[in-house]
Coordinates of C-alpha atoms in Angstrom, one line a residue:
X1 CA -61.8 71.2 112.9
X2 CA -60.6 74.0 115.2
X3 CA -61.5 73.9 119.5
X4 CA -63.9 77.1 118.4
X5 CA -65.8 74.7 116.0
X6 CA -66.0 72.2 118.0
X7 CA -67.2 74.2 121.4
X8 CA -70.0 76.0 118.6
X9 CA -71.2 72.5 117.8
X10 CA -71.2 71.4 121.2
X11 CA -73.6 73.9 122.4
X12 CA -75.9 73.2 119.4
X13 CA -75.8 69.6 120.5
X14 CA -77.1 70.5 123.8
X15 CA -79.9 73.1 122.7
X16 CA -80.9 69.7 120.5
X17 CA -81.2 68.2 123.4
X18 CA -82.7 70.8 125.3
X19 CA -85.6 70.1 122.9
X20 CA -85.7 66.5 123.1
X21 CA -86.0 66.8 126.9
X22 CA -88.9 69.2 126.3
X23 CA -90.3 66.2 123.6
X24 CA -90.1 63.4 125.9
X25 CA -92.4 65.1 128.7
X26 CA -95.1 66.2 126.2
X27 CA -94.6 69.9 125.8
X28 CA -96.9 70.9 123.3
X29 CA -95.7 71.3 120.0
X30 CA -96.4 74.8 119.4
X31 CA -94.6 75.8 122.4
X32 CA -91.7 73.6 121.5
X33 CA -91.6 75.2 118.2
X34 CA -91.4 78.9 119.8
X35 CA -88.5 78.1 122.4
X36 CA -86.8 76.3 118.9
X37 CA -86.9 79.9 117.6
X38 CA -86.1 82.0 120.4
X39 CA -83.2 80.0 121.1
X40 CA -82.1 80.1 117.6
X41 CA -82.1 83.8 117.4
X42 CA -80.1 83.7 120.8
X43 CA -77.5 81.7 120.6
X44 CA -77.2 83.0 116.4
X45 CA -76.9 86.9 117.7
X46 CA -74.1 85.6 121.1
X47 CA -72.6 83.7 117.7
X48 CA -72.0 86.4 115.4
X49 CA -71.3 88.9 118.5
X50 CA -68.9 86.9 119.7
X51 CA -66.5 86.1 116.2
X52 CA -68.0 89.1 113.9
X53 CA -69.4 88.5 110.2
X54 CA -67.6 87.5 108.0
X55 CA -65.9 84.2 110.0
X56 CA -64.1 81.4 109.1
X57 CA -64.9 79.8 112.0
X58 CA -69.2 80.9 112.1
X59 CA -68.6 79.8 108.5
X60 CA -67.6 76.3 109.4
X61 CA -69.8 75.9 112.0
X62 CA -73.0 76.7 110.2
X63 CA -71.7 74.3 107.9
X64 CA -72.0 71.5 110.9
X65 CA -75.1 73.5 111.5
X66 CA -76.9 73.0 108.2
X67 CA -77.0 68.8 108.9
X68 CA -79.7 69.3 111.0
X69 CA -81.4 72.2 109.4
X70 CA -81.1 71.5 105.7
X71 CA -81.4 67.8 106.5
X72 CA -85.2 68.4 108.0
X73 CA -85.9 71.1 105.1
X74 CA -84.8 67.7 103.3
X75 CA -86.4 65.1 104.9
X76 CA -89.7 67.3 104.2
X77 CA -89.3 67.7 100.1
X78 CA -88.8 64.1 100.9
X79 CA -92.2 63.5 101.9
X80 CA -93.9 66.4 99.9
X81 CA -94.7 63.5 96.4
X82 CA -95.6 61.0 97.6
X83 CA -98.1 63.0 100.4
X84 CA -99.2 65.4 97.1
X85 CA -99.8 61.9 95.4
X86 CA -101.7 59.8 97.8
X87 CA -103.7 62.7 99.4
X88 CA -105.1 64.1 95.8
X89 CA -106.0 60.2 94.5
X90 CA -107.9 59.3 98.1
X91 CA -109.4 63.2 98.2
X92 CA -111.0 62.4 94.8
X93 CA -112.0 58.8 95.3
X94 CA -113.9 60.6 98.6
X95 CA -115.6 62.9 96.1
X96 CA -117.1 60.4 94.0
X97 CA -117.1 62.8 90.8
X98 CA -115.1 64.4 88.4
X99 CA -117.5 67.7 88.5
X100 CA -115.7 68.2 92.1
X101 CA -112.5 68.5 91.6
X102 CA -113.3 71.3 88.7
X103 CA -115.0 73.2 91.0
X104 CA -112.4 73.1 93.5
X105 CA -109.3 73.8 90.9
X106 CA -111.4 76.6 90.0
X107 CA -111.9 78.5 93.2
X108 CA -108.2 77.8 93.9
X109 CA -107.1 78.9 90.8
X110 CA -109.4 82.5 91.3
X111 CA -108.4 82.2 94.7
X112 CA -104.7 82.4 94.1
X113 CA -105.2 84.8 91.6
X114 CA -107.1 87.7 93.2
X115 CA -104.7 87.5 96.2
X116 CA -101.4 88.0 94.2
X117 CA -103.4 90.9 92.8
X118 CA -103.9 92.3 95.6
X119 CA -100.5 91.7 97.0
X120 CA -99.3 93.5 93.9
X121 CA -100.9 96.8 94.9
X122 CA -99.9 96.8 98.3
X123 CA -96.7 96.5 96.8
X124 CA -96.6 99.1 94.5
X125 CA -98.1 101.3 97.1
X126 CA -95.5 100.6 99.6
X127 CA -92.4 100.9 97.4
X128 CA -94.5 104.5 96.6
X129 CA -95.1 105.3 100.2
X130 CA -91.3 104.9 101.6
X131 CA -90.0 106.4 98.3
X132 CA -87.8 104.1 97.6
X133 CA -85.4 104.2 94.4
X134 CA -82.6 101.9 93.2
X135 CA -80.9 104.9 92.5
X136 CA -79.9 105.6 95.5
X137 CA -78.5 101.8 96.3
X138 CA -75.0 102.2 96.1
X139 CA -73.6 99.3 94.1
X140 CA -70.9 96.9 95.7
X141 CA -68.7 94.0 93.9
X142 CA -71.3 91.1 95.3
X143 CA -74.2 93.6 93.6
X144 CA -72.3 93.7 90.6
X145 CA -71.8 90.2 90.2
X146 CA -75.3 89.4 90.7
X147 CA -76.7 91.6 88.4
X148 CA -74.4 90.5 85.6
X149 CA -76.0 86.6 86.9
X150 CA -79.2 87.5 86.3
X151 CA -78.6 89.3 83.1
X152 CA -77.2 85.8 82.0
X153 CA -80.4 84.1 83.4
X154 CA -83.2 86.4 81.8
X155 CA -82.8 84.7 78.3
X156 CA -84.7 82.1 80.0
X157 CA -87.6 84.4 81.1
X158 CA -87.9 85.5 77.7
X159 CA -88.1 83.0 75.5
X160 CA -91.0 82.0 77.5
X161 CA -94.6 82.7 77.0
X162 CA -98.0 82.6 78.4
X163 CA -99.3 79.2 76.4
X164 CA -95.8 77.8 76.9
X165 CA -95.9 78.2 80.5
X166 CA -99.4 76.3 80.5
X167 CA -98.1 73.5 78.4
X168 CA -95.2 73.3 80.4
X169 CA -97.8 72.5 83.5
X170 CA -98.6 69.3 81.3
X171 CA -96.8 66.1 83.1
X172 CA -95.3 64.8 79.7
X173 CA -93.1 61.9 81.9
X174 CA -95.2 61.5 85.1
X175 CA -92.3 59.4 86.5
X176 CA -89.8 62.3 85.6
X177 CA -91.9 64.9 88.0
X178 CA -91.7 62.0 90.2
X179 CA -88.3 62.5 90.7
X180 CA -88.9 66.6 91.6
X181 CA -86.8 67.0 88.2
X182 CA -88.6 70.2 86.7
X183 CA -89.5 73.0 88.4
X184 CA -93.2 71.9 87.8
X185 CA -93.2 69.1 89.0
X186 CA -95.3 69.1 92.0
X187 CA -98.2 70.6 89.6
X188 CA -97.5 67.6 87.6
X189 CA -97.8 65.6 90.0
X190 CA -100.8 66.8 91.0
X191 CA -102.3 66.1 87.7
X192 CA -100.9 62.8 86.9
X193 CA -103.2 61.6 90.4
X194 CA -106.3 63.6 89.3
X195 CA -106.0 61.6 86.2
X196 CA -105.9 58.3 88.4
X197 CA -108.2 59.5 91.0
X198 CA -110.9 60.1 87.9
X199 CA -109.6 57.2 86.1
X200 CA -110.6 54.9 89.5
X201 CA -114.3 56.4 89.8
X202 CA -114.9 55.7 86.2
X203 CA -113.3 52.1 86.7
X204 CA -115.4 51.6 89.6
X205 CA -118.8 51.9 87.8
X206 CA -117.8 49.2 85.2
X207 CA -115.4 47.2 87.4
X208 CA -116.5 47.5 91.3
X209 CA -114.1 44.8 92.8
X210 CA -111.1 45.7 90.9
X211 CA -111.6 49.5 91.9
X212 CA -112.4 48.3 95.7
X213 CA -109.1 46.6 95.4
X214 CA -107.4 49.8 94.1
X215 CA -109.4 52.1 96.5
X216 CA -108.0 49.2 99.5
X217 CA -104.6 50.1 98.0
X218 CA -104.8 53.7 98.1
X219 CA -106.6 53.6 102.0
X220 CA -103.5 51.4 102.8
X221 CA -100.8 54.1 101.1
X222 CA -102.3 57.0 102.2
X223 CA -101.9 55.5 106.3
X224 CA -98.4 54.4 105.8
X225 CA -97.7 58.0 104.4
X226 CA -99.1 60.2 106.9
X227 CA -97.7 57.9 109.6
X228 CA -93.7 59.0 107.8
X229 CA -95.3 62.4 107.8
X230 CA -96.0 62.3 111.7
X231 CA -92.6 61.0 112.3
X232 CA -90.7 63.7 110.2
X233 CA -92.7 66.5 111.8
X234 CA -92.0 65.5 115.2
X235 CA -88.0 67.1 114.1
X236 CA -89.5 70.2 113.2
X237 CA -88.4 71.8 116.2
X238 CA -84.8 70.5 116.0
X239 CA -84.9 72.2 112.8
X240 CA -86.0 75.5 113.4
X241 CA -83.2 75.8 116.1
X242 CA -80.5 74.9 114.1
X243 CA -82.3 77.0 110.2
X244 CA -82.3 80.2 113.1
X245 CA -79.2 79.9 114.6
X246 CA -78.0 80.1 110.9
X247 CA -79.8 82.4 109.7
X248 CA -78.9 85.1 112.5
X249 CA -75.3 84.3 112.8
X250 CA -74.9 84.4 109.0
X251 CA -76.3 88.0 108.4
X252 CA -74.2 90.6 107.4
X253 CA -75.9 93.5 109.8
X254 CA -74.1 96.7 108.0
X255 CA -75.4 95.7 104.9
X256 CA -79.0 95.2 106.6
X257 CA -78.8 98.3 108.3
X258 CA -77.8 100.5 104.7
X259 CA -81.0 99.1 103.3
X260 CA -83.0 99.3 106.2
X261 CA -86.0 101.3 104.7
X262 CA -86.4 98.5 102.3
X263 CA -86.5 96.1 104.9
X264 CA -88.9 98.3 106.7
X265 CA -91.1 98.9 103.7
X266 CA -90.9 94.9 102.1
X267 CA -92.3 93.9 105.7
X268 CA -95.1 96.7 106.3
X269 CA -96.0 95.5 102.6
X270 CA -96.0 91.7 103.6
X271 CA -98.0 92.4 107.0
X272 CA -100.6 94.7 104.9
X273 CA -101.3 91.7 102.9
X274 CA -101.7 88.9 105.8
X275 CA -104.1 91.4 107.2
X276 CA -106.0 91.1 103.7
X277 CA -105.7 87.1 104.2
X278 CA -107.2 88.0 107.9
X279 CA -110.0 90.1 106.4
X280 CA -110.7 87.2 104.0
X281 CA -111.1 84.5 106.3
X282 CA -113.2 87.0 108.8
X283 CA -115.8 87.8 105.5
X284 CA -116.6 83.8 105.6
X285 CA -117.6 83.7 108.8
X286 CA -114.6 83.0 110.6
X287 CA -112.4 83.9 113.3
X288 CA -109.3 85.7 112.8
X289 CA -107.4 84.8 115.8
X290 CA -108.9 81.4 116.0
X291 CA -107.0 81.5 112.4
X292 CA -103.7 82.8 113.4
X293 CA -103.6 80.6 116.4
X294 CA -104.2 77.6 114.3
X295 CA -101.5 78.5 111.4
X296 CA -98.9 79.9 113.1
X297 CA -96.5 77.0 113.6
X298 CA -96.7 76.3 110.1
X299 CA -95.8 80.1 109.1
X300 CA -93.2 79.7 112.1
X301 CA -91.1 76.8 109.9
X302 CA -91.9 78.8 106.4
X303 CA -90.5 81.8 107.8
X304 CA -87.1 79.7 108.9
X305 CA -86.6 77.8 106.5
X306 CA -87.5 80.3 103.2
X307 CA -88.9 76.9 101.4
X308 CA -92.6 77.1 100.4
X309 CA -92.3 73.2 99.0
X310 CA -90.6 72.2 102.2
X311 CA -93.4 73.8 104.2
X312 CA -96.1 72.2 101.6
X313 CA -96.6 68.9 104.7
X314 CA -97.1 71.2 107.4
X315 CA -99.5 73.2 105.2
X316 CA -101.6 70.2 104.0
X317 CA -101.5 68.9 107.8
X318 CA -102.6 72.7 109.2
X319 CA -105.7 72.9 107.0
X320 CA -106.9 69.3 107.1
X321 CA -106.4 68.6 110.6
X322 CA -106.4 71.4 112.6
X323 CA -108.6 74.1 110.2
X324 CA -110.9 71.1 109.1
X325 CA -110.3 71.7 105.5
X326 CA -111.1 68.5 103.5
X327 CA -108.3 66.5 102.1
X328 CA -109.1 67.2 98.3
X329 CA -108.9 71.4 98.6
X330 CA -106.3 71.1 101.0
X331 CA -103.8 69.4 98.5
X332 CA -105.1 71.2 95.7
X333 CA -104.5 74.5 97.4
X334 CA -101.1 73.7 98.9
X335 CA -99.6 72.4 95.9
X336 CA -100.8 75.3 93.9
X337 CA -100.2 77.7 96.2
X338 CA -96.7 76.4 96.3
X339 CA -96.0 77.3 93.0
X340 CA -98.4 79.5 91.1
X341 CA -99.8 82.9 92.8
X342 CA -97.3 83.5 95.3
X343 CA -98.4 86.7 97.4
X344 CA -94.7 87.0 98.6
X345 CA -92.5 85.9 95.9
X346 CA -94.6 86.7 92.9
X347 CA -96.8 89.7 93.8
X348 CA -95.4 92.3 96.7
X349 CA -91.4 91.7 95.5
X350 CA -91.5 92.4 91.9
X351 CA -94.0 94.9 92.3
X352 CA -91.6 96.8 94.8
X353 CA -88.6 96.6 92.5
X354 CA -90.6 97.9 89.4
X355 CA -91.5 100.7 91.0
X356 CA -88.1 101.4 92.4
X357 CA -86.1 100.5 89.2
X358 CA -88.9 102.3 86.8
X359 CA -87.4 106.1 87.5
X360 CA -83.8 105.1 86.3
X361 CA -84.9 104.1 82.7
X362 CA -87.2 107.7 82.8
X363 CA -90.7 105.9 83.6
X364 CA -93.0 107.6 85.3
X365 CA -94.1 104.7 88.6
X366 CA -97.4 106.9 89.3
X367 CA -98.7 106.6 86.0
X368 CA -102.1 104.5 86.1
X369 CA -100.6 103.0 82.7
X370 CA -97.5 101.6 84.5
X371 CA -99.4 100.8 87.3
X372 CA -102.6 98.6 86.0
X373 CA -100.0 97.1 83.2
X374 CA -97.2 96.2 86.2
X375 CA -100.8 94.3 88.3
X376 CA -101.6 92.7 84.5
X377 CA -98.2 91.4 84.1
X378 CA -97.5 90.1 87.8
X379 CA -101.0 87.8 88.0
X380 CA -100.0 86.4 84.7
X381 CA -96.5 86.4 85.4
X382 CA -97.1 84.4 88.6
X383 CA -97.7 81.5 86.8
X384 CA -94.1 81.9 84.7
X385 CA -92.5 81.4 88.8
X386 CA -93.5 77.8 88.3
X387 CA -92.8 77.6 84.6
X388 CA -88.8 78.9 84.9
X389 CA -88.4 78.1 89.0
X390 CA -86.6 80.2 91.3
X391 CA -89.3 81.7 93.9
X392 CA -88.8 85.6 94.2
X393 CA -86.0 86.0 91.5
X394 CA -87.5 84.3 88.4
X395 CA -91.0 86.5 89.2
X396 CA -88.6 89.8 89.0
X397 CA -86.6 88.8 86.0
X398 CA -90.5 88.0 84.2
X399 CA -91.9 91.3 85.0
X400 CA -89.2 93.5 84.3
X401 CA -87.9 91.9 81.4
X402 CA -92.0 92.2 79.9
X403 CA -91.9 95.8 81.1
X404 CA -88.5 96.8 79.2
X405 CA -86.7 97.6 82.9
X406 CA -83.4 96.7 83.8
X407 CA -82.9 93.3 85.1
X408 CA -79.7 93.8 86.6
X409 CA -80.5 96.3 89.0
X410 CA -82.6 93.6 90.9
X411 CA -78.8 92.5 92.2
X412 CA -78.5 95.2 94.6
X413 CA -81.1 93.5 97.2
X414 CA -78.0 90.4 97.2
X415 CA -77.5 91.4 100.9
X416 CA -80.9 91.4 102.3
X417 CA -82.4 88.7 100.5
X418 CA -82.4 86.4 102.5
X419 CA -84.2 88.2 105.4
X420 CA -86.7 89.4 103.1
X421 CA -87.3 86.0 101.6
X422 CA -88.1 84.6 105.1
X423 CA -91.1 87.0 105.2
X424 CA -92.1 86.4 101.7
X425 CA -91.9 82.8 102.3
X426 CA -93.9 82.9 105.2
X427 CA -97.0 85.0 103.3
X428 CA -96.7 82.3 100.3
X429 CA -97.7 79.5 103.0
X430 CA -100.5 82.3 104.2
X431 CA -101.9 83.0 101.4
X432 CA -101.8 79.1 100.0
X433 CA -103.5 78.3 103.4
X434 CA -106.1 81.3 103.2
X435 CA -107.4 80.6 99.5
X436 CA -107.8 76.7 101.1
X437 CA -110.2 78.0 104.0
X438 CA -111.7 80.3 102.2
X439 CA -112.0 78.5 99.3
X440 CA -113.4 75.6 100.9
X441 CA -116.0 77.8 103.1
X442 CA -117.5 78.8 99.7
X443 CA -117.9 75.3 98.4
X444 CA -119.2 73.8 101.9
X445 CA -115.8 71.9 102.5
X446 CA -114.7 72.9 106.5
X447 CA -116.2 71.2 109.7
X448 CA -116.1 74.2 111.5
X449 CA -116.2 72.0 114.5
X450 CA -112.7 71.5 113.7
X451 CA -111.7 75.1 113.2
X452 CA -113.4 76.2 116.2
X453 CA -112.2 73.9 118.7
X454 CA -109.4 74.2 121.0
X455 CA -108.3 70.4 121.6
X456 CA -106.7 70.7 117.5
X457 CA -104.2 68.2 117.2
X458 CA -100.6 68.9 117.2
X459 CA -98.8 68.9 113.9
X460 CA -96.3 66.1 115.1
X461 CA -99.3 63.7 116.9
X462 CA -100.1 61.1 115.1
X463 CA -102.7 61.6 112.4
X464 CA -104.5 58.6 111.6
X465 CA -105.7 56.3 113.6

C-alpha cells in the first residue's frame, strides 16, 4: 500500500468518524444522512481533482473504500429475506383473510403497472424532445466491448416469453429463493409466506392453540428482526459517505460531459415522472411535501447506492413507520416494486434508447405504431426485468430484441451508466413507495395521523417496542 493510499484512507477514517460524533449526540438522522452526502461528493471531487481519472492510486483507494460502502449495501440484502418473510406472514395473520391480500396484490400489481406506463411516455417524449440519436454517439473500444457483451447476453432475453416469465415467479425450491439464488427470488419469497400466512388463518379455525403458538412464533421473529433492521440502519450514514466518495471520484468527467444531453434529457425524464408520483399522492388527498419530506432519506441511499433490493428495508420502514402504511401493502409493494414495474429501469431507459436506436435501422420513432407498440412491450416487458435480472440492462435487451432493434448499440451509454442508474434507482424506490401510499389510500390502509405528523420516527430509532 502506497503513503497516497494510505493518507486517502485516513481521511475517510476520520469523515467516519465525523459521523459517529454527530451519532453519539443525537443528530437527527436525516440530517446525518445529508452531511454523509455532501461530504461524499466533497472529498470524491478534491479526490479525483487532486490524482486525475484514471488512477492507480483513486483505484486502490476506492477499493479500501468499498468495505464500508459495499459492506452496508451488504449488510442490507442481508436483512432484505428474512424482513420480506416475517413482515408478509405477521401482515397477513393481522388481516385475518385471504380475500385481503388479493385485493392488495391487485392494486399493487395495477399500481405498478400504470406508472411504468406512464414512465414510458415520458420517456419517449424526452428522448423526442432533446433529439437524441445513437448515431451521433461516437463509438470507443469500452463501447465496443459492451455491445458485443450484450449481444452475447440477448439469447437469454429471447428465449423467454410472457407465460415463462410468470411461471418462473413460481417458488419451485422455497429454500433455494431463500438463499437470493434466482433473480426472483424475493417474489418468491414473497409467495412462499403468503402461502404460510393463509395456511396459519386456515389452521387457526380448526386448530386455535397450535396457530396461537405459531402466530406467538411469528410476533417473536418479526421483533428480533426489525430490532437487526434498526441496528443495520443506524450505518446508513457511514455508507452513503463512503458509496459517494466513490462514486464521484470514480467518474470519468470527459466522457460525462460528451454525453451530456443524455444526461440532461434521462434526468428531466426521471424528474417528470416523480412529479407524476407527486400528482398521484396529491389526487388521494395527500400532501406532496409532507410526502417528499418523509421519503427523502430513503431516495437519498437508493440514489447512492444504485441497489433497489438493498434500499427494499429502508423502503418497507419509510412507508410503515413514517407514511403509516400498513405492514401487509408495505411489503407487498416494496418487494414488487423491487422487481416488477420499475419506472426507472424498466420504463423511462428503454424507452429512451428505442427511440434513439429506432432511426439507425430506418424506423420511423414518431410513428403512433412504434410508439403505442414500444408502451405495449415495456409494461409487459417490465415483468421479464425480474424474470432474466439485471435492472436497467435486461429491460433494454427485452424491448429492443421484441422490437427487431439493435441490441448492441445500447453499449454506448457504458460511460454514463452509472450516473444515470443512480437516478433511475432512486425513481424505482419512488415509484414502489408511491403505488404503497396510494395504493393503500384506496383500500383504507394509512393512518394519516402518521403521515401527517411531524414527530415520524427516524429510520435508525428503534422500531418496536
Amino acid at each position: 500500500m502506497s503513503f497516497a493510499v494510505l493518507v486517502n484512507i485516513s481521511i475517510m477514517v476520520g469523515l467516519l468518524y465525523v459521523l459517529y460524533h454527530f451519532q453519539k449526540t443525537y443528530m437527527p438522522f436525516t440530517r446525518r444522512v445529508f452531511i454523509a452526502l455532501g461530504m461524499g461528493v466533497a472529498y470524491g471531487a478534491c479526490l479525483q481533482v487532486f490524482y486525475g481519472f484514471p488512477s492507480e492510486t483513486l483505484t486502490e483507494s476506492i477499493g479500501w473504500f468499498n468495505i464500508i460502502g459495499n459492506g452496508y449495501v451488504g449488510l442490507l440484502k442481508m436483512i432484505v429475506v428474512p424482513l420480506v418473510m416475517v413482515s408478509v406472514i405477521s401482515a397477513i395473520l393481522k388481516l385475518k383473510g385471504a380475500g385481503a391480500l388479493g385485493r392488495i396484490s391487485g392494486w399493487i400489481l395495477a399500481l405498478l403497472m400504470i406508472t411504468v406506463s406512464i414512465a414510458a411516455v415520458i420517456g419517449i417524449v424526452a428522448a423526442l424532445g432533446f433529439g437524441l440519436s445513437a448515431e451521433a454517439i461516437t463509438t470507443g473500444a469500452r463501447e465496443a466491448a459492451r455491445g458485443e457483451q450484450l449481444l452475447t447476453t440477448v439469447a437469454r432475453v429471447e428465449n423467454l416469453s410472457i407465460p415463462g416469465m410468470l411461471v418462473s415467479l413460481i417458488p419451485a425450491n422455497p429454500f433455494l429463493d431463500m438463499t437470493g439464488a434466482r433473480s426472483t427470488s424475493i417474489i418468491g419469497v414473497v409467495i412462499f409466506s403468503a402461502f404460510i400466512g393463509v395456511a396459519a388463518l386456515g389452521l387457526h379455525r380448526k386448530e386455535a392453540v397450535i396457530a396461537g403458538k405459531f402466530e406467538s412464533f411469528v410476533e417473536v421473529a418479526h421483533a428480533i428482526v426489525m430490532r437487526i433492521v434498526t441496528l443495520v440502519l443506524r450505518l446508513t450514514p457511514f455508507g452513503i459517505l463512503a458509496l459517494m466518495t466513490k462514486v464521484v471520484a470514480g467518474s470519468n468527467f470527459s466522457d460525462i460531459l460528451q454525453l451530456i444531453q443524455f444526461v440532461i434529457a434521462s434526468y428531466t425524464a426521471l424528474i417528470a415522472v416523480f412529479v407524476v408520483h407527486l400528482i398521484m399522492v396529491t389526487m388521494v388527498g395527500a400532501s406532496p411535501v409532507q410526502f417528499i419530506r418523509k421519503i427523502l432519506p430513503a431516495l437519498t441511499f437508493a440514489f447512492t447506492s444504485r441497489s433497489s433490493a438493498g434500499t427494499m428495508p429502508l423502503t418497507i420502514q419509510t412507508l410503515t413507520q413514517r407514511l403509516g402504511v400498513s405492514e401487509g401493502v408495505s411489503n407487498f409493494a416494496a418487494s414488487f416494486g423491487t422487481t416488477i414495474g420499475q419506472n426507472g429501469c424498466a420504463g423511462i431507459y428503454p424507452a429512451m434508447l428505442a427511440v434513439m436506436i429506432a432511426p439507425t435501422v430506418g424506423v420511423d420513432p414518431t410513428s403512433f405504431s412504434f410508439i403505442g407498440t414500444l408502451i405495449v412491450t415495456i409494461a409487459i416487458g417490465s415483468f421479464g426485468v425480474a424474470g432474466v435480472g439485471g435492472g436497467a440492462t435486461f429491460a433494454a435487451l427485452i424491448v429492443l430484441s421484441a422490437l427487431g432493434l439493435p441490441v448492441e448499440l445500447a453499449g454506448l451509454l457504458i460511460s454514463i451508466e452509472p450516473l444515470i442508474d443512480m437516478g433511475r434507482t432512486a425513481v424505482n424506490v419512488s415509484g414502489a413507495i408511491t403505488t404503497g401510499f396510494v395504493g393503500g389510500r384506496a383500500m383504507g390502509e394509512v393512518n394519516m395521523d402518521t403521515f401527517n405528523s411531524n414527530d415520524s420516527p427516524e429510520l435508525d430509532m428503534d422500531t418496536v417496542s
